[in-house]
Amino acid sequence: MQNLELKHLDQASISSTQLTIDALARIAPSCITEVKDSKTGSIKHAVDFRVLRQLLGDNTVEDAAEAYQFNWVGKQEARREAAKSITKTLRPVPEDSVDWDNTQNIYIEGDNLEALKLLQKSYLGKVKMIYIDPPYNTGNDFVYHDDFKQSQSEYDEAAGNVDEEGNRLVSRGKGNSLDDAFKKNTDSNGRFHSDWCSMIYSRLMIARSLLTEDGVIFISINDKEFDNLSKICEEVFNRKNELGCFCWRTDGNFDNQARIKTCHEYILLYAKNEELLGLPSAIDPNIPQSSKIFKEEIRNTIIKNGIKNPVCDVTIPKGFPSDIESYTINNEDVVWPKYSDSINIENFKTTNEVTASTGWASKAQLEEFINSGFKSVIDTKGQVTTFVLTKNGAIECIKKRGDVSHVISVLNNLGGTQKATSDMGELGNYFDYPKPVSLMKYLSKMYSCKDSLILDFFSGSATTAHAVMQLNAEDGGNRRFIMVQLPEETAEDSEAYKAGYKNICEIGKERIRRAGTKIKEELEKKQAENVNKEKGLFNENGNGESNGAKLDTGFRVFRIDSGNMKDVEQSPSDIKQTELDWFLDNVKDDRTELDLLFGCMLNWGVQLSLPMSMETVDGCNIYTVNEGDLVACLTKDKPVTENIVRAIAEKSPLRVLFRDGSFASDAAKINIFEQFKQLMDWSDDEIIKNVRVL
């Protein structure tokens, strides 16, 4: 029998570097080799660049003097920061949550870069839609203090603003005095742009990995960083995956605007893979139902006739046979004659349709085509075009309308920030310039399905969460949300602070609570009045259930914190005799079993929203996540007994987790192997893979 040893669960988030190596292993396995990790001594996968270069041939660039790219000071460090793993964790906060046991929604307090890294293992490729409304870079200090942010001196050196001796370079200014003539080149504007670009770049790199293959991301922005954001998105998502840029009509104001009132913002839309997407399913509310876009036929007069439009030779759209092309008629190749030649109608008695490629024709040719008895043309995509010669000599073109988008790039009548602020005030919330719920509902309708997971990692006042709940109430969906927000403090002179909201997270959480209550009350009222009963949106119980599934207006709250395990990186000579007991348990003293459970769910790739239950066996709590996805026994100072192992095995778990301090000896751990082999019929390799300790 091989040497069996229970492995410790990795406490670090997955790195983007590892994800890249895994992706290369799938598409180019020959460039993957095995090397010894210099830190741990274990074998790990690495990329053999020699083989990779051979596979890529001449399609590589290294230190090219000229190449199309978007650079700024700090970009490389931002890329490295996105690839780093972290050892932090998410601690559950049930007391701030709503309907903890049943909800599938998540609210995370903390820096969103750290949150995105922590979510990668559990939510890789799981998010259908992302919406973010990042800071618009007004020139104020960032509240996102990323590790890659540079001091002014570091920035000056990288940007070339100082000479080799560290003296700041100056530039020729305007004015007559010496002070006016030589002003310091602080390049503060450039630094603001660089800091902002680094901030958004690293976050978008990780966010992309969370999207499903047919997922999309919406990003709100104003004109200050629009061009920079567009270039960054082209790099992260690829230019071919740009789906559009919306211009959203806002309220606008004249503050600090001397000439032009700005009353619009932009919303960029990118896909992870645009080839997997169809047309957006939303319908623009500004398009009237009488619009031609809703009619099944497209009928246009392509050649007019009359006093103001005399008969003349003109070209018509593609789809009609030209005088130099060959076409298939009744599966036979036929050369279409020039319009000046006579057409032998006897050759085409069995059909009055012509399959055409992409030719052009004159009016005379088109008239001869119609007069010869033919009715329609079928292009290479199967589109049928029928030509009709009217009594007054005009020619009409009739087509069946295919799939068409009912979304336009200008977003009007979807609410503005002033109305959204007022709506929040009615809920008893206060927040400056929130996005309107109507806007977020409309965006969500475009590409999300009724069971989609929607992420907003600059959630602010939690408009996205509000919109998701409202949309589910309207169409019976089961969309879920993940909100992430830094607990930025509110200003002491703000209405929010005066109302008791000390940070933005408190505003967002309370808004979800109040909005959820209001939405549910409205549902119950409609049910009582039998409104929409014929549409099947509500059941007979009058309890606010949609399509038989309870409307989810709850959310589980988590806060980012340091890792659950003690820092024991000390040499034996540094450990005092009085500290030996400290190392008997490697879990921090302030951490609960629930802290450990959710930390392990993150580290093992189990989603945080899954249902769970708990039972007690021999004085120990056994937690079961999603009926066996993970079963854990994490009780402190209690041994793992045979009854506990048997109770766990009865749940047919996929993963099993124990607390390392629950085993009195190594022999007790080995006994676990034998018990699982008997009760679960697991092999040695399966036990090593499926059972972990922390």
Short mmCIF file of N, CA, C and O in Angstrom, two decimals, residues 520-624:
data_model
loop_
_atom_site.label_atom_id
_atom_site.label_comp_id
_atom_site.label_asym_id
_atom_site.label_seq_id
_atom_site.Cartn_x
_atom_site.Cartn_y
_atom_site.Cartn_z
N LYS A 520 -41.84 42.26 -2.79
CA LYS A 520 -42.64 41.11 -2.36
C LYS A 520 -44.05 41.55 -1.96
O LYS A 520 -45.03 40.86 -2.26
N GLU A 521 -44.17 42.68 -1.30
CA GLU A 521 -45.50 43.20 -0.95
C GLU A 521 -46.32 43.50 -2.19
O GLU A 521 -47.53 43.22 -2.24
N GLU A 522 -45.69 44.06 -3.20
CA GLU A 522 -46.41 44.35 -4.45
C GLU A 522 -46.86 43.08 -5.14
O GLU A 522 -47.95 43.01 -5.72
N LEU A 523 -46.02 42.04 -5.07
CA LEU A 523 -46.41 40.75 -5.65
C LEU A 523 -47.64 40.18 -4.95
O LEU A 523 -48.58 39.70 -5.58
N GLU A 524 -47.60 40.23 -3.63
CA GLU A 524 -48.72 39.69 -2.85
C GLU A 524 -50.00 40.48 -3.10
O GLU A 524 -51.10 39.91 -3.16
N LYS A 525 -49.88 41.78 -3.28
CA LYS A 525 -51.05 42.61 -3.56
C LYS A 525 -51.64 42.25 -4.92
O LYS A 525 -52.87 42.12 -5.07
N LYS A 526 -50.78 42.05 -5.91
CA LYS A 526 -51.27 41.68 -7.24
C LYS A 526 -51.93 40.31 -7.21
O LYS A 526 -52.93 40.07 -7.89
N GLN A 527 -51.36 39.42 -6.42
CA GLN A 527 -51.95 38.08 -6.32
C GLN A 527 -53.34 38.16 -5.69
O GLN A 527 -54.27 37.51 -6.14
N ALA A 528 -53.43 38.96 -4.67
CA ALA A 528 -54.73 39.09 -3.99
C ALA A 528 -55.78 39.67 -4.92
O ALA A 528 -56.96 39.36 -4.82
N GLU A 529 -55.36 40.52 -5.83
CA GLU A 529 -56.29 41.15 -6.77
C GLU A 529 -56.43 40.34 -8.06
O GLU A 529 -57.12 40.76 -8.99
N ASN A 530 -55.72 39.19 -8.09
CA ASN A 530 -55.74 38.33 -9.28
C ASN A 530 -55.24 39.03 -10.54
O ASN A 530 -55.64 38.69 -11.65
N VAL A 531 -54.39 40.04 -10.33
CA VAL A 531 -53.81 40.71 -11.48
C VAL A 531 -52.75 39.81 -12.11
O VAL A 531 -51.94 39.19 -11.41
N ASN A 532 -52.76 39.71 -13.41
CA ASN A 532 -51.81 38.89 -14.18
C ASN A 532 -51.96 37.41 -13.92
O ASN A 532 -51.07 36.63 -14.24
N LYS A 533 -53.07 36.98 -13.32
CA LYS A 533 -53.24 35.56 -13.02
C LYS A 533 -53.26 34.74 -14.30
O LYS A 533 -52.74 33.62 -14.35
N GLU A 534 -53.86 35.29 -15.36
CA GLU A 534 -53.95 34.57 -16.62
C GLU A 534 -52.57 34.35 -17.24
O GLU A 534 -52.38 33.43 -18.04
N LYS A 535 -51.62 35.19 -16.90
CA LYS A 535 -50.27 35.04 -17.46
C LYS A 535 -49.47 33.98 -16.73
O LYS A 535 -48.34 33.66 -17.12
N GLY A 536 -49.99 33.44 -15.66
CA GLY A 536 -49.31 32.37 -14.94
C GLY A 536 -48.12 32.83 -14.14
O GLY A 536 -47.23 32.05 -13.84
N LEU A 537 -48.11 34.13 -13.78
CA LEU A 537 -46.96 34.63 -13.03
C LEU A 537 -47.04 34.28 -11.55
O LEU A 537 -46.04 34.29 -10.86
N PHE A 538 -48.25 34.00 -11.03
CA PHE A 538 -48.40 33.77 -9.61
C PHE A 538 -49.22 32.51 -9.36
O PHE A 538 -50.10 32.15 -10.14
N ASN A 539 -48.93 31.87 -8.26
CA ASN A 539 -49.69 30.66 -7.93
C ASN A 539 -50.93 31.01 -7.10
O ASN A 539 -51.20 32.16 -6.81
N GLU A 540 -51.63 30.00 -6.69
CA GLU A 540 -52.89 30.21 -5.99
C GLU A 540 -52.71 30.54 -4.51
O GLU A 540 -53.65 30.88 -3.83
N ASN A 541 -51.48 30.42 -4.02
CA ASN A 541 -51.28 30.57 -2.58
C ASN A 541 -51.22 32.02 -2.13
O ASN A 541 -51.30 32.31 -0.94
N GLY A 542 -51.03 32.92 -3.09
CA GLY A 542 -50.97 34.34 -2.73
C GLY A 542 -49.76 34.68 -1.88
O GLY A 542 -49.76 35.62 -1.12
N ASN A 543 -48.68 33.90 -2.01
CA ASN A 543 -47.51 34.13 -1.16
C ASN A 543 -46.34 34.74 -1.91
O ASN A 543 -45.20 34.66 -1.48
N GLY A 544 -46.61 35.36 -3.06
CA GLY A 544 -45.54 36.02 -3.78
C GLY A 544 -44.62 35.08 -4.49
O GLY A 544 -43.47 35.41 -4.77
N GLU A 545 -45.05 33.87 -4.80
CA GLU A 545 -44.22 32.93 -5.53
C GLU A 545 -44.42 33.11 -7.02
O GLU A 545 -45.52 33.37 -7.49
N SER A 546 -43.32 33.02 -7.79
CA SER A 546 -43.38 33.17 -9.24
C SER A 546 -43.11 31.84 -9.89
O SER A 546 -42.07 31.23 -9.65
N ASN A 547 -44.05 31.39 -10.73
CA ASN A 547 -43.90 30.13 -11.44
C ASN A 547 -43.53 28.98 -10.50
O ASN A 547 -42.69 28.14 -10.82
N GLY A 548 -44.09 28.96 -9.33
CA GLY A 548 -43.87 27.87 -8.40
C GLY A 548 -42.58 27.98 -7.60
O GLY A 548 -42.33 27.18 -6.71
N ALA A 549 -41.73 28.95 -7.90
CA ALA A 549 -40.47 29.12 -7.16
C ALA A 549 -40.54 30.40 -6.34
O ALA A 549 -40.95 31.45 -6.84
N LYS A 550 -40.15 30.32 -5.10
CA LYS A 550 -40.25 31.48 -4.21
C LYS A 550 -39.31 32.58 -4.68
O LYS A 550 -38.14 32.34 -4.96
N LEU A 551 -39.83 33.79 -4.77
CA LEU A 551 -39.02 34.92 -5.19
C LEU A 551 -37.92 35.16 -4.15
O LEU A 551 -38.20 35.33 -2.97
N ASP A 552 -36.69 35.18 -4.60
CA ASP A 552 -35.54 35.32 -3.70
C ASP A 552 -35.19 36.79 -3.54
O ASP A 552 -34.66 37.42 -4.46
N THR A 553 -35.50 37.35 -2.37
CA THR A 553 -35.12 38.73 -2.07
C THR A 553 -34.13 38.78 -0.91
O THR A 553 -33.92 39.83 -0.30
N GLY A 554 -33.52 37.65 -0.61
CA GLY A 554 -32.53 37.60 0.46
C GLY A 554 -31.12 37.74 -0.07
O GLY A 554 -30.89 37.87 -1.27
N PHE A 555 -30.13 37.68 0.83
CA PHE A 555 -28.72 37.71 0.42
C PHE A 555 -27.85 37.30 1.60
O PHE A 555 -28.16 37.61 2.75
N ARG A 556 -26.78 36.60 1.28
CA ARG A 556 -25.77 36.24 2.28
C ARG A 556 -24.65 37.27 2.24
O ARG A 556 -24.10 37.57 1.18
N VAL A 557 -24.29 37.80 3.40
CA VAL A 557 -23.24 38.82 3.49
C VAL A 557 -21.92 38.17 3.89
O VAL A 557 -21.88 37.31 4.78
N PHE A 558 -20.85 38.58 3.21
CA PHE A 558 -19.49 38.13 3.54
C PHE A 558 -18.58 39.35 3.59
O PHE A 558 -18.78 40.33 2.86
N ARG A 559 -17.56 39.28 4.47
CA ARG A 559 -16.56 40.33 4.55
C ARG A 559 -15.17 39.74 4.28
O ARG A 559 -14.84 38.67 4.79
N ILE A 560 -14.39 40.46 3.49
CA ILE A 560 -13.02 40.03 3.24
C ILE A 560 -12.19 40.27 4.48
O ILE A 560 -12.26 41.32 5.12
N ASP A 561 -11.40 39.26 4.83
CA ASP A 561 -10.56 39.35 6.03
C ASP A 561 -9.29 38.55 5.75
O ASP A 561 -9.16 37.86 4.74
N SER A 562 -8.36 38.63 6.67
CA SER A 562 -7.13 37.84 6.56
C SER A 562 -7.48 36.35 6.62
O SER A 562 -8.58 35.97 7.04
N GLY A 563 -6.56 35.50 6.21
CA GLY A 563 -6.81 34.07 6.17
C GLY A 563 -7.16 33.49 7.52
O GLY A 563 -6.86 34.07 8.58
N ASN A 564 -7.79 32.33 7.51
CA ASN A 564 -8.23 31.68 8.75
C ASN A 564 -7.11 31.01 9.53
O ASN A 564 -7.28 30.70 10.70
N MET A 565 -5.99 30.78 8.87
CA MET A 565 -4.91 30.03 9.51
C MET A 565 -3.87 30.96 10.11
O MET A 565 -3.60 32.05 9.60
N LYS A 566 -3.28 30.52 11.21
CA LYS A 566 -2.22 31.30 11.87
C LYS A 566 -0.98 31.34 10.99
O LYS A 566 -0.71 30.41 10.23
N ASP A 567 -0.23 32.43 11.12
CA ASP A 567 1.04 32.55 10.43
C ASP A 567 2.10 31.85 11.26
O ASP A 567 2.52 32.34 12.31
N VAL A 568 2.53 30.68 10.82
CA VAL A 568 3.48 29.88 11.61
C VAL A 568 4.84 29.79 10.92
O VAL A 568 5.59 28.85 11.13
N GLU A 569 5.14 30.77 10.09
CA GLU A 569 6.42 30.76 9.38
C GLU A 569 7.53 31.25 10.32
O GLU A 569 8.04 32.35 10.22
N GLN A 570 7.87 30.40 11.28
CA GLN A 570 8.95 30.69 12.22
C GLN A 570 9.88 29.49 12.29
O GLN A 570 9.44 28.34 12.15
N SER A 571 11.13 29.76 12.50
CA SER A 571 12.08 28.66 12.66
C SER A 571 11.95 28.10 14.07
O SER A 571 11.52 28.80 14.99
N PRO A 572 12.30 26.83 14.28
CA PRO A 572 12.18 26.22 15.62
C PRO A 572 12.91 27.00 16.71
O PRO A 572 12.46 27.06 17.85
N SER A 573 14.06 27.62 16.37
CA SER A 573 14.83 28.35 17.38
C SER A 573 14.12 29.61 17.86
O SER A 573 14.43 30.13 18.93
N ASP A 574 13.17 30.09 17.04
CA ASP A 574 12.45 31.31 17.41
C ASP A 574 11.24 31.04 18.29
O ASP A 574 10.61 31.97 18.79
N ILE A 575 10.86 29.77 18.44
CA ILE A 575 9.66 29.43 19.19
C ILE A 575 10.01 29.25 20.67
O ILE A 575 10.90 28.49 21.03
N LYS A 576 9.28 29.95 21.53
CA LYS A 576 9.50 29.85 22.96
C LYS A 576 8.71 28.67 23.52
O LYS A 576 7.70 28.25 22.96
N GLN A 577 9.18 28.16 24.65
CA GLN A 577 8.53 27.03 25.28
C GLN A 577 7.08 27.34 25.63
O GLN A 577 6.20 26.49 25.50
N THR A 578 6.82 28.58 26.02
CA THR A 578 5.46 28.97 26.41
C THR A 578 4.53 29.09 25.21
O THR A 578 3.32 29.21 25.38
N GLU A 579 5.10 29.06 23.98
CA GLU A 579 4.28 29.22 22.77
C GLU A 579 3.94 27.89 22.11
O GLU A 579 3.25 27.87 21.10
N LEU A 580 4.41 26.77 22.67
CA LEU A 580 4.19 25.48 22.02
C LEU A 580 2.71 25.15 21.91
O LEU A 580 2.26 24.59 20.90
N ASP A 581 1.93 25.48 22.93
CA ASP A 581 0.49 25.19 22.88
C ASP A 581 -0.19 25.96 21.75
O ASP A 581 -1.22 25.54 21.23
N TRP A 582 0.42 27.09 21.38
CA TRP A 582 -0.17 27.93 20.33
C TRP A 582 -0.21 27.20 18.99
O TRP A 582 -1.06 27.46 18.15
N PHE A 583 0.74 26.27 18.80
CA PHE A 583 0.85 25.57 17.53
C PHE A 583 0.07 24.26 17.50
O PHE A 583 0.07 23.57 16.49
N LEU A 584 -0.58 23.91 18.61
CA LEU A 584 -1.37 22.69 18.60
C LEU A 584 -2.56 22.82 17.66
O LEU A 584 -3.02 21.83 17.09
N ASP A 585 -3.06 24.02 17.49
CA ASP A 585 -4.17 24.27 16.56
C ASP A 585 -3.76 25.43 15.66
O ASP A 585 -3.44 26.52 16.15
N ASN A 586 -3.74 25.19 14.36
CA ASN A 586 -3.25 26.21 13.44
C ASN A 586 -4.33 27.18 12.97
O ASN A 586 -4.10 27.98 12.07
N VAL A 587 -5.52 27.12 13.56
CA VAL A 587 -6.61 28.01 13.20
C VAL A 587 -6.61 29.22 14.14
O VAL A 587 -6.39 29.08 15.34
N LYS A 588 -6.85 30.38 13.60
CA LYS A 588 -6.89 31.59 14.41
C LYS A 588 -8.00 31.49 15.47
O LYS A 588 -9.07 30.94 15.20
N ASP A 589 -7.74 32.05 16.63
CA ASP A 589 -8.65 31.89 17.77
C ASP A 589 -10.02 32.52 17.56
O ASP A 589 -11.01 32.06 18.15
N ASP A 590 -10.10 33.57 16.73
CA ASP A 590 -11.38 34.27 16.58
C ASP A 590 -12.24 33.69 15.47
O ASP A 590 -13.30 34.25 15.15
N ARG A 591 -11.84 32.57 14.87
CA ARG A 591 -12.58 32.03 13.74
C ARG A 591 -13.56 30.95 14.18
O ARG A 591 -13.23 30.06 14.97
N THR A 592 -14.76 31.04 13.64
CA THR A 592 -15.81 30.09 13.96
C THR A 592 -15.80 28.93 12.96
O THR A 592 -15.12 28.97 11.93
N GLU A 593 -16.61 27.91 13.26
CA GLU A 593 -16.73 26.80 12.31
C GLU A 593 -17.29 27.27 10.98
O GLU A 593 -16.90 26.79 9.91
N LEU A 594 -18.21 28.26 11.03
CA LEU A 594 -18.79 28.79 9.80
C LEU A 594 -17.74 29.53 8.98
O LEU A 594 -17.74 29.46 7.74
N ASP A 595 -16.84 30.25 9.67
CA ASP A 595 -15.73 30.90 8.98
C ASP A 595 -14.90 29.87 8.22
O ASP A 595 -14.55 30.06 7.04
N LEU A 596 -14.56 28.79 8.90
CA LEU A 596 -13.73 27.75 8.29
C LEU A 596 -14.45 27.08 7.13
O LEU A 596 -13.85 26.79 6.09
N LEU A 597 -15.75 26.83 7.32
CA LEU A 597 -16.50 26.14 6.28
C LEU A 597 -16.52 26.94 4.99
O LEU A 597 -16.21 26.41 3.91
N PHE A 598 -16.86 28.23 5.07
CA PHE A 598 -16.94 29.03 3.85
C PHE A 598 -15.56 29.31 3.27
O PHE A 598 -15.41 29.42 2.04
N GLY A 599 -14.55 29.44 4.13
CA GLY A 599 -13.20 29.59 3.60
C GLY A 599 -12.78 28.38 2.79
O GLY A 599 -12.18 28.50 1.72
N CYS A 600 -13.13 27.20 3.28
CA CYS A 600 -12.80 25.97 2.57
C CYS A 600 -13.64 25.81 1.30
O CYS A 600 -13.17 25.26 0.30
N MET A 601 -14.87 26.27 1.32
CA MET A 601 -15.69 26.24 0.11
C MET A 601 -15.04 27.06 -0.99
O MET A 601 -14.98 26.65 -2.16
N LEU A 602 -14.54 28.26 -0.64
CA LEU A 602 -13.82 29.08 -1.61
C LEU A 602 -12.60 28.37 -2.15
O LEU A 602 -12.35 28.33 -3.36
N ASN A 603 -11.80 27.80 -1.24
CA ASN A 603 -10.53 27.19 -1.63
C ASN A 603 -10.71 25.89 -2.39
O ASN A 603 -9.82 25.47 -3.12
N TRP A 604 -11.88 25.27 -2.25
CA TRP A 604 -12.12 24.00 -2.93
C TRP A 604 -13.05 24.17 -4.13
O TRP A 604 -13.46 23.22 -4.76
N GLY A 605 -13.39 25.40 -4.45
CA GLY A 605 -14.18 25.66 -5.64
C GLY A 605 -15.65 25.36 -5.51
O GLY A 605 -16.31 25.01 -6.49
N VAL A 606 -16.21 25.50 -4.30
CA VAL A 606 -17.64 25.27 -4.07
C VAL A 606 -18.33 26.62 -3.95
O VAL A 606 -17.87 27.50 -3.23
N GLN A 607 -19.45 26.80 -4.64
CA GLN A 607 -20.13 28.08 -4.66
C GLN A 607 -20.72 28.45 -3.30
O GLN A 607 -21.25 27.60 -2.58
N LEU A 608 -20.63 29.73 -2.97
CA LEU A 608 -21.02 30.22 -1.65
C LEU A 608 -22.52 30.23 -1.41
O LEU A 608 -22.97 30.33 -0.28
N SER A 609 -23.30 30.17 -2.48
CA SER A 609 -24.75 30.30 -2.35
C SER A 609 -25.46 28.96 -2.17
O SER A 609 -26.68 28.94 -2.01
N LEU A 610 -24.74 27.86 -2.18
CA LEU A 610 -25.37 26.55 -2.12
C LEU A 610 -26.04 26.31 -0.77
O LEU A 610 -25.55 26.77 0.27
N PRO A 611 -27.14 25.58 -0.74
CA PRO A 611 -27.82 25.29 0.52
C PRO A 611 -26.99 24.37 1.40
O PRO A 611 -26.17 23.59 0.89
N MET A 612 -27.21 24.46 2.69
CA MET A 612 -26.44 23.61 3.61
C MET A 612 -27.29 23.25 4.82
O MET A 612 -28.27 23.91 5.13
N SER A 613 -26.86 22.20 5.49
CA SER A 613 -27.53 21.74 6.70
C SER A 613 -26.48 21.31 7.71
O SER A 613 -25.30 21.14 7.37
N MET A 614 -26.90 21.13 8.97
CA MET A 614 -25.97 20.74 10.02
C MET A 614 -26.63 19.73 10.96
O MET A 614 -27.83 19.82 11.24
N GLU A 615 -25.88 18.75 11.39
CA GLU A 615 -26.32 17.80 12.41
C GLU A 615 -25.17 17.56 13.37
O GLU A 615 -24.00 17.81 13.05
N THR A 616 -25.49 17.08 14.56
CA THR A 616 -24.46 16.85 15.58
C THR A 616 -24.35 15.35 15.85
O THR A 616 -25.35 14.68 16.13
N VAL A 617 -23.13 14.83 15.78
CA VAL A 617 -22.85 13.43 16.04
C VAL A 617 -21.67 13.35 17.01
O VAL A 617 -20.61 13.93 16.76
N ASP A 618 -21.85 12.67 18.13
CA ASP A 618 -20.79 12.52 19.15
C ASP A 618 -20.21 13.88 19.56
O ASP A 618 -19.00 14.02 19.74
N GLY A 619 -21.09 14.86 19.69
CA GLY A 619 -20.66 16.17 20.14
C GLY A 619 -20.01 17.04 19.08
O GLY A 619 -19.57 18.16 19.37
N CYS A 620 -19.94 16.55 17.84
CA CYS A 620 -19.31 17.32 16.75
C CYS A 620 -20.35 17.72 15.71
O CYS A 620 -21.25 16.93 15.38
N ASN A 621 -20.22 18.91 15.20
CA ASN A 621 -21.11 19.39 14.15
C ASN A 621 -20.64 18.90 12.79
O ASN A 621 -19.47 19.03 12.44
N ILE A 622 -21.57 18.36 12.01
CA ILE A 622 -21.28 17.93 10.65
C ILE A 622 -22.07 18.81 9.70
O ILE A 622 -23.29 18.88 9.76
N TYR A 623 -21.37 19.52 8.82
CA TYR A 623 -21.99 20.42 7.86
C TYR A 623 -22.05 19.75 6.49
O TYR A 623 -21.05 19.21 6.00
N THR A 624 -23.22 19.79 5.87
CA THR A 624 -23.41 19.20 4.54
C THR A 624 -23.82 20.30 3.58
O THR A 624 -24.84 20.96 3.77
#
